[in-house]
mmCIF file of C-alpha atoms in Angstrom:
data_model
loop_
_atom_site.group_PDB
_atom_site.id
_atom_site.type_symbol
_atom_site.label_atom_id
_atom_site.label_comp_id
_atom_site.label_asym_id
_atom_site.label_seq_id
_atom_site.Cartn_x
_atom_site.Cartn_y
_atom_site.Cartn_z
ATOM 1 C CA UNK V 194 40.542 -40.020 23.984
ATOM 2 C CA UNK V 195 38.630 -40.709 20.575
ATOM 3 C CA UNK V 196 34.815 -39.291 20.890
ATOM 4 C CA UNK V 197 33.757 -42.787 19.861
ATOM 5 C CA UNK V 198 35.419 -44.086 23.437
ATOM 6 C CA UNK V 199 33.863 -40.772 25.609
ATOM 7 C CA UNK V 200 30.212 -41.112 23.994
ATOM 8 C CA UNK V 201 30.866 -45.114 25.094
ATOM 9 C CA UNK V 202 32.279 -44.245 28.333
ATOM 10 C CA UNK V 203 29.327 -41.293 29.123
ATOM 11 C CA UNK V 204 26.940 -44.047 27.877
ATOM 12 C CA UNK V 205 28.131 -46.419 30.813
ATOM 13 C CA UNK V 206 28.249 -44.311 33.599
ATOM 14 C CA UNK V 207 24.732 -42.774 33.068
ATOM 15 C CA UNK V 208 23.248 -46.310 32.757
ATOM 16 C CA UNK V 209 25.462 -47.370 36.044
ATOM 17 C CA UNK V 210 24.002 -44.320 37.463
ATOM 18 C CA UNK V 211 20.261 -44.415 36.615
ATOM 19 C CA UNK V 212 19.492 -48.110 37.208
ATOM 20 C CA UNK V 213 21.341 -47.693 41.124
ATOM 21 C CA UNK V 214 19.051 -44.485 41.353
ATOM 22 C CA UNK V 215 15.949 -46.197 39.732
ATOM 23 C CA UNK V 216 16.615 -49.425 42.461
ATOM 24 C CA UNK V 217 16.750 -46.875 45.405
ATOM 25 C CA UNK V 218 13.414 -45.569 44.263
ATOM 26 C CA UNK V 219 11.979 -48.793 43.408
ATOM 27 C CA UNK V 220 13.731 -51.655 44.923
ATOM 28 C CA UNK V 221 13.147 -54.578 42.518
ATOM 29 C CA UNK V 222 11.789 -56.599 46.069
ATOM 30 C CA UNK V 223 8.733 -54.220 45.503
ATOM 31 C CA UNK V 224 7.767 -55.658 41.891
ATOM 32 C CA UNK V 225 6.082 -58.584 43.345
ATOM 33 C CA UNK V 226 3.829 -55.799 45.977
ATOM 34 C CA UNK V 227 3.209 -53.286 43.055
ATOM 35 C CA UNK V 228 0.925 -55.947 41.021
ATOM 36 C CA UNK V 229 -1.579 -55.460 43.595
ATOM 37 C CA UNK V 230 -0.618 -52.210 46.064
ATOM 38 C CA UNK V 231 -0.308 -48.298 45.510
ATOM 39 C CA UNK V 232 0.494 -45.268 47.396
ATOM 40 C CA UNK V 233 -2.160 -43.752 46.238
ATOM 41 C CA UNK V 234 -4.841 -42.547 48.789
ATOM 42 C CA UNK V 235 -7.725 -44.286 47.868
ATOM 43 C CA UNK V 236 -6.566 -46.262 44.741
ATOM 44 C CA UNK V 237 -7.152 -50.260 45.863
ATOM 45 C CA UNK V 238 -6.004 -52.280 43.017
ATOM 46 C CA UNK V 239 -6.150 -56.432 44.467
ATOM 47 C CA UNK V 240 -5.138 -54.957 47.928
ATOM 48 C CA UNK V 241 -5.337 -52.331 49.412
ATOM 49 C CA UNK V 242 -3.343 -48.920 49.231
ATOM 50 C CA UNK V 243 -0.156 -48.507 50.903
ATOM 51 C CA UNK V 244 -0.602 -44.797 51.547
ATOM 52 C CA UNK V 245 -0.328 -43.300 55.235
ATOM 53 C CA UNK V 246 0.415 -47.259 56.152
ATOM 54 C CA UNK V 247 2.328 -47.000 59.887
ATOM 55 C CA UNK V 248 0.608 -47.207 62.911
ATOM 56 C CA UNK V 249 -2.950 -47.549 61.335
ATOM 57 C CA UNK V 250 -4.856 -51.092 61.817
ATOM 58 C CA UNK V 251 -4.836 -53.206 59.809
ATOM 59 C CA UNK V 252 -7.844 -54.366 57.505
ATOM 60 C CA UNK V 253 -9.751 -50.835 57.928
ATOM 61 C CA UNK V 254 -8.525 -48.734 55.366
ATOM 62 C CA UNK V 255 -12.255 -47.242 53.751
ATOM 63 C CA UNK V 256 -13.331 -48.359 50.210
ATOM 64 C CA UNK V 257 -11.714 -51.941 50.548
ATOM 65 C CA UNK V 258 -12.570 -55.780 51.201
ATOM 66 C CA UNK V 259 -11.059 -56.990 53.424
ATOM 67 C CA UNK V 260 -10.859 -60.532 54.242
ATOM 68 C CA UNK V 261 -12.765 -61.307 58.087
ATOM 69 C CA UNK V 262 -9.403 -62.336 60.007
ATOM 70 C CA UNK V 263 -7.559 -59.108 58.715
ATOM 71 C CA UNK V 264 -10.114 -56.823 59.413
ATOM 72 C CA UNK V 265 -10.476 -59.193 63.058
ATOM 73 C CA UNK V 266 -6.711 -58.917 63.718
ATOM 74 C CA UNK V 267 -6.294 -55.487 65.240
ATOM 75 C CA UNK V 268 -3.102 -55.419 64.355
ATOM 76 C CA UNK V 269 -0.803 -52.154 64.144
ATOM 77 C CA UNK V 270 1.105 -51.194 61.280
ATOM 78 C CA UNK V 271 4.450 -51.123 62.717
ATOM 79 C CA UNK V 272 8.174 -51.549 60.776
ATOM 80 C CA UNK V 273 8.008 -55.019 62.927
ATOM 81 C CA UNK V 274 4.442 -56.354 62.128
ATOM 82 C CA UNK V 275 4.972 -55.268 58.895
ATOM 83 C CA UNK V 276 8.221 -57.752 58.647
ATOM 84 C CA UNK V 277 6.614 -60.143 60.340
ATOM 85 C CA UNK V 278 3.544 -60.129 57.902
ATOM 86 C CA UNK V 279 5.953 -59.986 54.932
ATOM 87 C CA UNK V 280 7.839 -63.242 56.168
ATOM 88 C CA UNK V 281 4.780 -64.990 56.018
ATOM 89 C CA UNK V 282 1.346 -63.569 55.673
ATOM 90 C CA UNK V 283 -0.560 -66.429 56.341
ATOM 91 C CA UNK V 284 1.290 -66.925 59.887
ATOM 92 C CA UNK V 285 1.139 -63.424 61.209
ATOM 93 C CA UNK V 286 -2.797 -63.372 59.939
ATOM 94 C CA UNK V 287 -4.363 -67.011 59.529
ATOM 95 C CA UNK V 288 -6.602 -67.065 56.694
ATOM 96 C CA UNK V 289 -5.966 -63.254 55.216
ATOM 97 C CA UNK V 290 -6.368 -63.382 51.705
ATOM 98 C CA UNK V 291 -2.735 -61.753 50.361
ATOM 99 C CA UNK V 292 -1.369 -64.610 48.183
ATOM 100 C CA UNK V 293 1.644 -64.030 48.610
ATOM 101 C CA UNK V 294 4.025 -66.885 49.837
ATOM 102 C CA UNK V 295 6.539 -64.712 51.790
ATOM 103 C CA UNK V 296 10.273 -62.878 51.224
ATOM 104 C CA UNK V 297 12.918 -64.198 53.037
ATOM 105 C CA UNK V 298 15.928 -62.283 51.656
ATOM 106 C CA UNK V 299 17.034 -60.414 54.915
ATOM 107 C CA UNK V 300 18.445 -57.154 52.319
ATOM 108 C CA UNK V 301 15.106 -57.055 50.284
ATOM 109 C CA UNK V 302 13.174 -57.453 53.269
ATOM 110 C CA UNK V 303 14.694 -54.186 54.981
ATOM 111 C CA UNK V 304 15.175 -52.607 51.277
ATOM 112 C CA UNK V 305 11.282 -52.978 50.640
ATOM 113 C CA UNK V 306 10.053 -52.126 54.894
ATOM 114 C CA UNK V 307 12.087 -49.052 53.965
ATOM 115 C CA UNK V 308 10.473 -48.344 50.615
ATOM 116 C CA UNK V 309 7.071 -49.154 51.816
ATOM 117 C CA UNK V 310 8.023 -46.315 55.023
ATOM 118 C CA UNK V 311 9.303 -43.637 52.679
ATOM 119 C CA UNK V 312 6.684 -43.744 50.073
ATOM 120 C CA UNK V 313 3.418 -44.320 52.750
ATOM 121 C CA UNK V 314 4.441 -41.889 54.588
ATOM 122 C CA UNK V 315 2.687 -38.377 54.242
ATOM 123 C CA UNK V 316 4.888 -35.166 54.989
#
């Protein structure tokens, strides 16, 4: 095989390979969240960090404003009230201030929930 074809062919295969790794690290359904969330403990950008997210209530997270009905709602972070608030934010919590419409796409909805679990979670 000419080098010209194997420097082509290596070329192809490591850009196959990093953008399928680079989507299992950062599914593109997560662009839309990362404008406004982290995983950083602490760091609140327009909402509030993801970091240690499951099973803590919602709209209590220290060091950011909350809207009154989120921080009202005593809701638990679980996988399903997470997918539920996801679908549609403004039915889950009336009147929380996440502008965010909703994602519908059953695979980017379990692609990000799984994201959002693996990179909240402390170990």
């Amino acid at each position: 095989m000419p080098e010209i074809l194997k420097l082509h062919l290596i070329f192809f295969i490591s850009s196959f390979v990093y953008h399928a790794y680079s989507q299992e690290l950062h599914p593109k359904a997560f662009e839309a969240c990362a404008a406004c969330h982290s995983f950083k403990s602490g760091e609140h950008v327009n909402g509030p960090s993801l970091d240690n997210l499951f099973e803590q209530i919602a709209g209590k997270k220290e060091g950011f404003r909350y809207s009154g009905p989120m921080k009202r709602s005593g809701l638990i972070w679980t996988e399903s009230n997470l997918r539920d608030f996801i679908l549609n934010p403004q039915e889950k919590i009336p009147g929380n201030r996440m502008p965010f419409s909703g994602l519908e796409n059953p695979e980017d909805l379990n692609t990000l929930i799984q994201y959002i679990r693996k990179m909240s979670t402390k170990d």
